[in-house]
């Protein structure tokens, strides 16, 4: 039996691509290695509590009625009503650096006002930067032009602290590369965080994933769990078949893979040389989840998300030690505008981490180190926030090693390779990539990536339309 | 299908691809793009739905005929009149 399309991975991009194809009666099969759907944004259960792996906040939040935003487009393409996502906007977030704090909400003017007050000499430059961002076409799928963001920022702003404060959330929520990011990526992230905003769905990722899986299967899409792909066979550069770890062979006209660019090319048989031109991603994170005996607000944690640095200059790079606690992201999932307050208080803490060092440890060292770096992380937080140690009733932490184990992304690189393949094309004809390494990141970004690759390479190719970009 | 049914068929498609829209207020002469911010991806969906539901191919040079409800009915009626209305 031959499929029209086989998709590797039931993460957000794979599920979204699957829905698009199933909508138009394609015979489509999603193969997922893991036993749960969701990939980088899945969920897991410990001691009867369900935790989201990735979800701090969904970026790109726009309210119902905004049709031209990424979220508006995504809802239409997957045919959901806005209400079905049950999104609850954030309350207020913050960027904290020594002696400086910039608060922001889902209203962009609020941040502008904060900058005018905290950095009066920079506000004109900031407005100039915003004008550049507004006029930039970040969704163009043409790869040729590369502009380092730092150049653009330094042409507009002169205060390095403000530059770092703006970079901090954008890097943490979407930079595959260390040090700087490409300007198109900066624009995507700036819009998704500052101009659009944060929200969380009632029911977390399990709810959103179920919505996607139900829609996909309701349309006749097939999904196989625990079905890892071991090899993608091609002949003279043209796709032949897909081999599963259990020995089965499947065939399809086209394959879309969300496993990552290099990860996908490594599955190709015979080997594809182009692999060596791609950089492997390095940026990964350690994350701790603290369940509290009260709500974060009751102990002085009143923001939705805080991006902080305890040093005046912010660094985004693979740390030389296991985990770098001098900067991080603090998320209080309770501080979103839920219709009903959640029963338990939770604080999540994310720090940059080094995959190689975490991966190289023995089991007992690994456990001890997790505890140690979690404590160091909490101690660093005390620079700005009250101690919450006495209120912790449950703790869980995961590291780059965990992320690699469950998603297969090399180095546990959450945002994949620094080199994005915007066209989604690979050296193998009829094999395409979507998701993390195609260039749109985060929950909404990955979903849009799946949609746009299914449109471009299957649906539009068939309709022979030249709509090109989307 | 009658003209009215062709119009209904198009309405059904739009309400499927843009489930948040209130289509009761649709103005037949006005551009769909302007009324509902439909973009090229949405028009592609309309074309693909026509193929799926009525086995009708709309060649790319004719996409412009779908610009408003009125022009769509004008264009589609002769092509769909022998079809049955499906949801
Ligand atoms: C700790 C953490 C926090 C995050 N926080 C946020 C956040 O707050 N907001 C936000 O918007 N985004 C966040 N993200 C990012 C977001 O989760 C990702 O960008 C997005 O989920 C990527 O989706 P994807 O479909 O591209 O890839 P993936 O989710 O990785 O999907 C790939 C899938 O392919 C499967 N697979 C791999 N190899 C094979 C194979 N050989 N055969 C079969 N299946 C295979 C994997 O198991 C996986 O399920 C976070 C991520 C992490 C890890």
PDB file of N, CA, C and O and ligand atoms in Angstrom, chain A residues 8-14 31-34 38-41 53-59 173 227-229 258-259 267 287 398 403 406-407 409 414-415 435-436 441-444 446, ligand 1:
ATOM      1  N   UNK A   8       7.379  12.270   9.120  1.00  0.00           N
ATOM      2  CA  UNK A   8       8.161  11.815  10.263  1.00  0.00           C
ATOM      3  C   UNK A   8       7.943  12.772  11.422  1.00  0.00           C
ATOM      4  O   UNK A   8       8.289  13.954  11.321  1.00  0.00           O
ATOM      5  N   UNK A   9       7.383  12.261  12.503  1.00  0.00           N
ATOM      6  CA  UNK A   9       7.263  13.059  13.708  1.00  0.00           C
ATOM      7  C   UNK A   9       5.862  13.593  13.941  1.00  0.00           C
ATOM      8  O   UNK A   9       5.274  14.208  13.064  1.00  0.00           O
ATOM      9  N   UNK A  10       5.332  13.329  15.144  1.00  0.00           N
ATOM     10  CA  UNK A  10       4.032  13.865  15.529  1.00  0.00           C
ATOM     11  C   UNK A  10       4.214  15.001  16.517  1.00  0.00           C
ATOM     12  O   UNK A  10       3.531  15.105  17.529  1.00  0.00           O
ATOM     13  N   UNK A  11       5.194  15.886  16.231  1.00  0.00           N
ATOM     14  CA  UNK A  11       5.305  17.148  16.958  1.00  0.00           C
ATOM     15  C   UNK A  11       4.328  18.126  16.318  1.00  0.00           C
ATOM     16  O   UNK A  11       3.510  17.743  15.466  1.00  0.00           O
ATOM     17  N   UNK A  12       4.435  19.383  16.701  1.00  0.00           N
ATOM     18  CA  UNK A  12       3.463  20.353  16.187  1.00  0.00           C
ATOM     19  C   UNK A  12       3.539  20.509  14.679  1.00  0.00           C
ATOM     20  O   UNK A  12       2.514  20.614  14.006  1.00  0.00           O
ATOM     21  N   UNK A  13       4.748  20.524  14.128  1.00  0.00           N
ATOM     22  CA  UNK A  13       4.845  20.743  12.682  1.00  0.00           C
ATOM     23  C   UNK A  13       4.328  19.533  11.909  1.00  0.00           C
ATOM     24  O   UNK A  13       3.616  19.687  10.913  1.00  0.00           O
ATOM     25  N   UNK A  14       4.641  18.334  12.378  1.00  0.00           N
ATOM     26  CA  UNK A  14       4.179  17.133  11.691  1.00  0.00           C
ATOM     27  C   UNK A  14       2.657  17.004  11.737  1.00  0.00           C
ATOM     28  O   UNK A  14       2.014  16.685  10.738  1.00  0.00           O
ATOM     29  N   UNK A  31       4.435   8.980  11.271  1.00  0.00           N
ATOM     30  CA  UNK A  31       5.191   7.992  12.041  1.00  0.00           C
ATOM     31  C   UNK A  31       5.882   8.691  13.201  1.00  0.00           C
ATOM     32  O   UNK A  31       6.645   9.638  12.985  1.00  0.00           O
ATOM     33  N   UNK A  32       5.589   8.291  14.400  1.00  0.00           N
ATOM     34  CA  UNK A  32       6.218   8.903  15.572  1.00  0.00           C
ATOM     35  C   UNK A  32       6.957   7.840  16.373  1.00  0.00           C
ATOM     36  O   UNK A  32       6.395   6.822  16.767  1.00  0.00           O
ATOM     37  N   UNK A  33       8.216   8.160  16.625  1.00  0.00           N
ATOM     38  CA  UNK A  33       9.103   7.255  17.333  1.00  0.00           C
ATOM     39  C   UNK A  33       8.685   7.040  18.793  1.00  0.00           C
ATOM     40  O   UNK A  33       8.718   5.945  19.330  1.00  0.00           O
ATOM     41  N   UNK A  34       8.302   8.129  19.425  1.00  0.00           N
ATOM     42  CA  UNK A  34       7.998   8.156  20.843  1.00  0.00           C
ATOM     43  C   UNK A  34       6.597   7.582  21.094  1.00  0.00           C
ATOM     44  O   UNK A  34       5.837   7.383  20.158  1.00  0.00           O
ATOM     45  N   UNK A  38       3.727  15.219  20.351  1.00  0.00           N
ATOM     46  CA  UNK A  38       4.118  16.540  20.870  1.00  0.00           C
ATOM     47  C   UNK A  38       5.580  16.888  20.695  1.00  0.00           C
ATOM     48  O   UNK A  38       5.928  18.053  20.619  1.00  0.00           O
ATOM     49  N   UNK A  39       6.473  15.899  20.652  1.00  0.00           N
ATOM     50  CA  UNK A  39       7.892  16.183  20.432  1.00  0.00           C
ATOM     51  C   UNK A  39       8.454  17.137  21.469  1.00  0.00           C
ATOM     52  O   UNK A  39       8.347  16.884  22.672  1.00  0.00           O
ATOM     53  N   UNK A  40       9.019  18.248  21.013  1.00  0.00           N
ATOM     54  CA  UNK A  40       9.630  19.219  21.919  1.00  0.00           C
ATOM     55  C   UNK A  40       8.596  19.876  22.824  1.00  0.00           C
ATOM     56  O   UNK A  40       8.931  20.522  23.794  1.00  0.00           O
ATOM     57  N   UNK A  41       7.352  19.787  22.428  1.00  0.00           N
ATOM     58  CA  UNK A  41       6.344  20.387  23.280  1.00  0.00           C
ATOM     59  C   UNK A  41       5.305  19.375  23.701  1.00  0.00           C
ATOM     60  O   UNK A  41       4.107  19.555  23.529  1.00  0.00           O
ATOM     61  N   UNK A  53       6.231  19.783  28.760  1.00  0.00           N
ATOM     62  CA  UNK A  53       7.676  19.804  28.578  1.00  0.00           C
ATOM     63  C   UNK A  53       8.130  21.219  28.231  1.00  0.00           C
ATOM     64  O   UNK A  53       8.965  21.805  28.886  1.00  0.00           O
ATOM     65  N   UNK A  54       7.545  21.742  27.189  1.00  0.00           N
ATOM     66  CA  UNK A  54       8.088  22.993  26.665  1.00  0.00           C
ATOM     67  C   UNK A  54       7.298  24.226  26.988  1.00  0.00           C
ATOM     68  O   UNK A  54       7.838  25.315  26.919  1.00  0.00           O
ATOM     69  N   UNK A  55       6.044  24.071  27.322  1.00  0.00           N
ATOM     70  CA  UNK A  55       5.218  25.280  27.294  1.00  0.00           C
ATOM     71  C   UNK A  55       5.435  26.216  28.475  1.00  0.00           C
ATOM     72  O   UNK A  55       5.051  25.926  29.591  1.00  0.00           O
ATOM     73  N   UNK A  56       6.057  27.365  28.217  1.00  0.00           N
ATOM     74  CA  UNK A  56       5.984  28.481  29.153  1.00  0.00           C
ATOM     75  C   UNK A  56       4.763  29.279  28.761  1.00  0.00           C
ATOM     76  O   UNK A  56       3.863  29.515  29.548  1.00  0.00           O
ATOM     77  N   UNK A  57       4.817  29.707  27.509  1.00  0.00           N
ATOM     78  CA  UNK A  57       3.740  30.523  26.984  1.00  0.00           C
ATOM     79  C   UNK A  57       3.727  30.328  25.493  1.00  0.00           C
ATOM     80  O   UNK A  57       4.756  30.102  24.878  1.00  0.00           O
ATOM     81  N   UNK A  58       2.560  30.406  24.934  1.00  0.00           N
ATOM     82  CA  UNK A  58       2.481  30.423  23.498  1.00  0.00           C
ATOM     83  C   UNK A  58       2.767  31.862  23.090  1.00  0.00           C
ATOM     84  O   UNK A  58       2.123  32.787  23.593  1.00  0.00           O
ATOM     85  N   UNK A  59       3.739  32.033  22.215  1.00  0.00           N
ATOM     86  CA  UNK A  59       4.002  33.384  21.696  1.00  0.00           C
ATOM     87  C   UNK A  59       2.988  33.661  20.591  1.00  0.00           C
ATOM     88  O   UNK A  59       2.136  32.817  20.305  1.00  0.00           O
ATOM     89  N   UNK A 173      13.685  32.513  23.543  1.00  0.00           N
ATOM     90  CA  UNK A 173      12.492  31.909  22.952  1.00  0.00           C
ATOM     91  C   UNK A 173      12.655  31.585  21.479  1.00  0.00           C
ATOM     92  O   UNK A 173      11.696  31.243  20.818  1.00  0.00           O
ATOM     93  N   UNK A 227       6.742   4.232  16.312  1.00  0.00           N
ATOM     94  CA  UNK A 227       7.136   3.794  14.976  1.00  0.00           C
ATOM     95  C   UNK A 227       8.307   4.637  14.485  1.00  0.00           C
ATOM     96  O   UNK A 227       8.133   5.549  13.678  1.00  0.00           O
ATOM     97  N   UNK A 228       9.479   4.371  15.022  1.00  0.00           N
ATOM     98  CA  UNK A 228      10.671   5.122  14.635  1.00  0.00           C
ATOM     99  C   UNK A 228      11.111   4.759  13.224  1.00  0.00           C
ATOM    100  O   UNK A 228      11.082   3.591  12.846  1.00  0.00           O
ATOM    101  N   UNK A 229      11.518   5.798  12.482  1.00  0.00           N
ATOM    102  CA  UNK A 229      12.046   5.547  11.139  1.00  0.00           C
ATOM    103  C   UNK A 229      13.546   5.325  11.250  1.00  0.00           C
ATOM    104  O   UNK A 229      14.261   6.109  11.876  1.00  0.00           O
ATOM    105  N   UNK A 258      10.041  16.040  10.197  1.00  0.00           N
ATOM    106  CA  UNK A 258      10.224  17.086  11.204  1.00  0.00           C
ATOM    107  C   UNK A 258      11.315  16.694  12.194  1.00  0.00           C
ATOM    108  O   UNK A 258      11.461  17.309  13.239  1.00  0.00           O
ATOM    109  N   UNK A 259      12.092  15.685  11.850  1.00  0.00           N
ATOM    110  CA  UNK A 259      13.106  15.185  12.784  1.00  0.00           C
ATOM    111  C   UNK A 259      14.333  16.095  12.891  1.00  0.00           C
ATOM    112  O   UNK A 259      15.198  15.874  13.733  1.00  0.00           O
ATOM    113  N   UNK A 267      19.402   9.798   8.101  1.00  0.00           N
ATOM    114  CA  UNK A 267      18.583   8.591   7.895  1.00  0.00           C
ATOM    115  C   UNK A 267      18.661   8.117   6.447  1.00  0.00           C
ATOM    116  O   UNK A 267      18.266   7.005   6.128  1.00  0.00           O
ATOM    117  N   UNK A 287      15.822  22.765  32.615  1.00  0.00           N
ATOM    118  CA  UNK A 287      14.575  23.344  33.110  1.00  0.00           C
ATOM    119  C   UNK A 287      14.159  22.654  34.400  1.00  0.00           C
ATOM    120  O   UNK A 287      14.221  21.428  34.510  1.00  0.00           O
ATOM    121  N   UNK A 398      14.722  18.715  34.041  1.00  0.00           N
ATOM    122  CA  UNK A 398      15.258  17.989  32.896  1.00  0.00           C
ATOM    123  C   UNK A 398      16.378  18.775  32.255  1.00  0.00           C
ATOM    124  O   UNK A 398      16.519  19.975  32.486  1.00  0.00           O
ATOM    125  N   UNK A 403      16.163  16.127  26.671  1.00  0.00           N
ATOM    126  CA  UNK A 403      15.543  16.644  25.449  1.00  0.00           C
ATOM    127  C   UNK A 403      15.983  15.799  24.250  1.00  0.00           C
ATOM    128  O   UNK A 403      15.167  15.410  23.416  1.00  0.00           O
ATOM    129  N   UNK A 406      14.208  12.304  24.234  1.00  0.00           N
ATOM    130  CA  UNK A 406      12.802  12.214  23.852  1.00  0.00           C
ATOM    131  C   UNK A 406      12.475  12.804  22.488  1.00  0.00           C
ATOM    132  O   UNK A 406      11.393  12.581  21.961  1.00  0.00           O
ATOM    133  N   UNK A 407      13.344  13.612  21.919  1.00  0.00           N
ATOM    134  CA  UNK A 407      12.993  14.215  20.624  1.00  0.00           C
ATOM    135  C   UNK A 407      13.971  13.852  19.523  1.00  0.00           C
ATOM    136  O   UNK A 407      13.704  14.103  18.353  1.00  0.00           O
ATOM    137  N   UNK A 409      16.543  15.399  18.729  1.00  0.00           N
ATOM    138  CA  UNK A 409      17.273  16.552  18.197  1.00  0.00           C
ATOM    139  C   UNK A 409      18.711  16.518  18.723  1.00  0.00           C
ATOM    140  O   UNK A 409      18.922  16.504  19.935  1.00  0.00           O
ATOM    141  N   UNK A 414      17.201  22.756  21.183  1.00  0.00           N
ATOM    142  CA  UNK A 414      15.770  23.038  21.172  1.00  0.00           C
ATOM    143  C   UNK A 414      15.355  23.771  19.896  1.00  0.00           C
ATOM    144  O   UNK A 414      14.285  23.522  19.358  1.00  0.00           O
ATOM    145  N   UNK A 415      16.214  24.646  19.401  1.00  0.00           N
ATOM    146  CA  UNK A 415      15.847  25.402  18.203  1.00  0.00           C
ATOM    147  C   UNK A 415      16.583  24.896  16.966  1.00  0.00           C
ATOM    148  O   UNK A 415      16.675  25.592  15.959  1.00  0.00           O
ATOM    149  N   UNK A 435       9.329  22.134  10.271  1.00  0.00           N
ATOM    150  CA  UNK A 435       9.542  22.297  11.708  1.00  0.00           C
ATOM    151  C   UNK A 435      10.813  23.063  12.011  1.00  0.00           C
ATOM    152  O   UNK A 435      11.293  23.868  11.210  1.00  0.00           O
ATOM    153  N   UNK A 436      11.341  22.764  13.176  1.00  0.00           N
ATOM    154  CA  UNK A 436      12.488  23.462  13.739  1.00  0.00           C
ATOM    155  C   UNK A 436      13.551  23.913  12.737  1.00  0.00           C
ATOM    156  O   UNK A 436      13.977  25.059  12.768  1.00  0.00           O
ATOM    157  N   UNK A 441       9.989  28.963  14.395  1.00  0.00           N
ATOM    158  CA  UNK A 441      10.228  28.305  15.679  1.00  0.00           C
ATOM    159  C   UNK A 441       9.105  28.515  16.664  1.00  0.00           C
ATOM    160  O   UNK A 441       8.236  29.357  16.476  1.00  0.00           O
ATOM    161  N   UNK A 442       9.175  27.759  17.735  1.00  0.00           N
ATOM    162  CA  UNK A 442       8.166  27.874  18.789  1.00  0.00           C
ATOM    163  C   UNK A 442       6.923  27.101  18.392  1.00  0.00           C
ATOM    164  O   UNK A 442       6.878  26.451  17.353  1.00  0.00           O
ATOM    165  N   UNK A 443       5.929  27.159  19.246  1.00  0.00           N
ATOM    166  CA  UNK A 443       4.727  26.363  19.031  1.00  0.00           C
ATOM    167  C   UNK A 443       3.992  26.837  17.778  1.00  0.00           C
ATOM    168  O   UNK A 443       3.694  26.054  16.881  1.00  0.00           O
ATOM    169  N   UNK A 444       3.729  28.132  17.730  1.00  0.00           N
ATOM    170  CA  UNK A 444       2.991  28.673  16.586  1.00  0.00           C
ATOM    171  C   UNK A 444       3.863  28.576  15.330  1.00  0.00           C
ATOM    172  O   UNK A 444       3.396  28.213  14.250  1.00  0.00           O
ATOM    173  N   UNK A 446       6.352  26.442  14.607  1.00  0.00           N
ATOM    174  CA  UNK A 446       6.482  25.073  14.112  1.00  0.00           C
ATOM    175  C   UNK A 446       5.199  24.648  13.404  1.00  0.00           C
ATOM    176  O   UNK A 446       5.226  24.015  12.348  1.00  0.00           O
TER     177      UNK A 446
HETATM  178  C1  LIG C   1      12.123  23.200  27.393  1.00  0.00           C
HETATM  179  C2  LIG C   1      11.449  23.802  26.220  1.00  0.00           C
HETATM  180  C3  LIG C   1      10.698  24.964  26.387  1.00  0.00           C
HETATM  181  C4  LIG C   1      10.020  25.538  25.298  1.00  0.00           C
HETATM  182  N1  LIG C   1       9.215  26.602  25.538  1.00  0.00           N
HETATM  183  C5  LIG C   1       8.449  27.087  24.539  1.00  0.00           C
HETATM  184  C6  LIG C   1       7.509  28.101  24.816  1.00  0.00           C
HETATM  185  O1  LIG C   1       7.331  28.519  25.967  1.00  0.00           O
HETATM  186  N2  LIG C   1       6.799  28.627  23.783  1.00  0.00           N
HETATM  187  C7  LIG C   1       6.944  28.164  22.495  1.00  0.00           C
HETATM  188  O2  LIG C   1       6.268  28.664  21.595  1.00  0.00           O
HETATM  189  N3  LIG C   1       7.839  27.187  22.213  1.00  0.00           N
HETATM  190  C8  LIG C   1       8.582  26.631  23.196  1.00  0.00           C
HETATM  191  N4  LIG C   1       9.482  25.624  22.925  1.00  0.00           N
HETATM  192  C9  LIG C   1       9.758  25.311  21.500  1.00  0.00           C
HETATM  193  C10 LIG C   1       8.722  24.444  20.835  1.00  0.00           C
HETATM  194  O3  LIG C   1       8.415  23.381  21.681  1.00  0.00           O
HETATM  195  C11 LIG C   1       9.312  23.875  19.526  1.00  0.00           C
HETATM  196  O4  LIG C   1       9.775  24.926  18.727  1.00  0.00           O
HETATM  197  C12 LIG C   1       8.290  23.080  18.706  1.00  0.00           C
HETATM  198  O5  LIG C   1       7.559  22.210  19.521  1.00  0.00           O
HETATM  199  C13 LIG C   1       9.021  22.314  17.613  1.00  0.00           C
HETATM  200  O6  LIG C   1       8.149  21.460  16.911  1.00  0.00           O
HETATM  201  P1  LIG C   1       8.664  20.585  15.697  1.00  0.00           P
HETATM  202  O7  LIG C   1       7.456  19.924  15.141  1.00  0.00           O
HETATM  203  O8  LIG C   1       9.482  21.386  14.791  1.00  0.00           O
HETATM  204  O9  LIG C   1       9.687  19.515  16.295  1.00  0.00           O
HETATM  205  P2  LIG C   1       9.497  18.341  17.349  1.00  0.00           P
HETATM  206  O10 LIG C   1       8.509  18.719  18.356  1.00  0.00           O
HETATM  207  O11 LIG C   1      10.833  17.975  17.832  1.00  0.00           O
HETATM  208  O12 LIG C   1       8.897  17.132  16.503  1.00  0.00           O
HETATM  209  C14 LIG C   1       9.712  16.163  15.909  1.00  0.00           C
HETATM  210  C15 LIG C   1       9.131  14.800  16.202  1.00  0.00           C
HETATM  211  O13 LIG C   1       9.785  13.850  15.378  1.00  0.00           O
HETATM  212  C16 LIG C   1       9.966  12.657  16.117  1.00  0.00           C
HETATM  213  N5  LIG C   1      11.063  11.914  15.495  1.00  0.00           N
HETATM  214  C17 LIG C   1      12.376  12.251  15.481  1.00  0.00           C
HETATM  215  N6  LIG C   1      13.086  11.330  14.802  1.00  0.00           N
HETATM  216  C18 LIG C   1      12.197  10.395  14.373  1.00  0.00           C
HETATM  217  C19 LIG C   1      12.325   9.197  13.602  1.00  0.00           C
HETATM  218  N7  LIG C   1      13.506   8.763  13.142  1.00  0.00           N
HETATM  219  N8  LIG C   1      11.208   8.485  13.346  1.00  0.00           N
HETATM  220  C20 LIG C   1       9.995   8.898  13.803  1.00  0.00           C
HETATM  221  N9  LIG C   1       9.830  10.025  14.528  1.00  0.00           N
HETATM  222  C21 LIG C   1      10.910  10.768  14.808  1.00  0.00           C
HETATM  223  C22 LIG C   1      10.286  13.134  17.518  1.00  0.00           C
HETATM  224  O14 LIG C   1      10.041  12.138  18.462  1.00  0.00           O
HETATM  225  C23 LIG C   1       9.329  14.335  17.644  1.00  0.00           C
HETATM  226  O15 LIG C   1       8.093  13.957  18.182  1.00  0.00           O
HETATM  227  C24 LIG C   1      10.146  24.990  23.991  1.00  0.00           C
HETATM  228  C25 LIG C   1      10.897  23.835  23.821  1.00  0.00           C
HETATM  229  C26 LIG C   1      11.523  23.214  24.927  1.00  0.00           C
HETATM  230  C27 LIG C   1      12.275  21.933  24.716  1.00  0.00           C
END
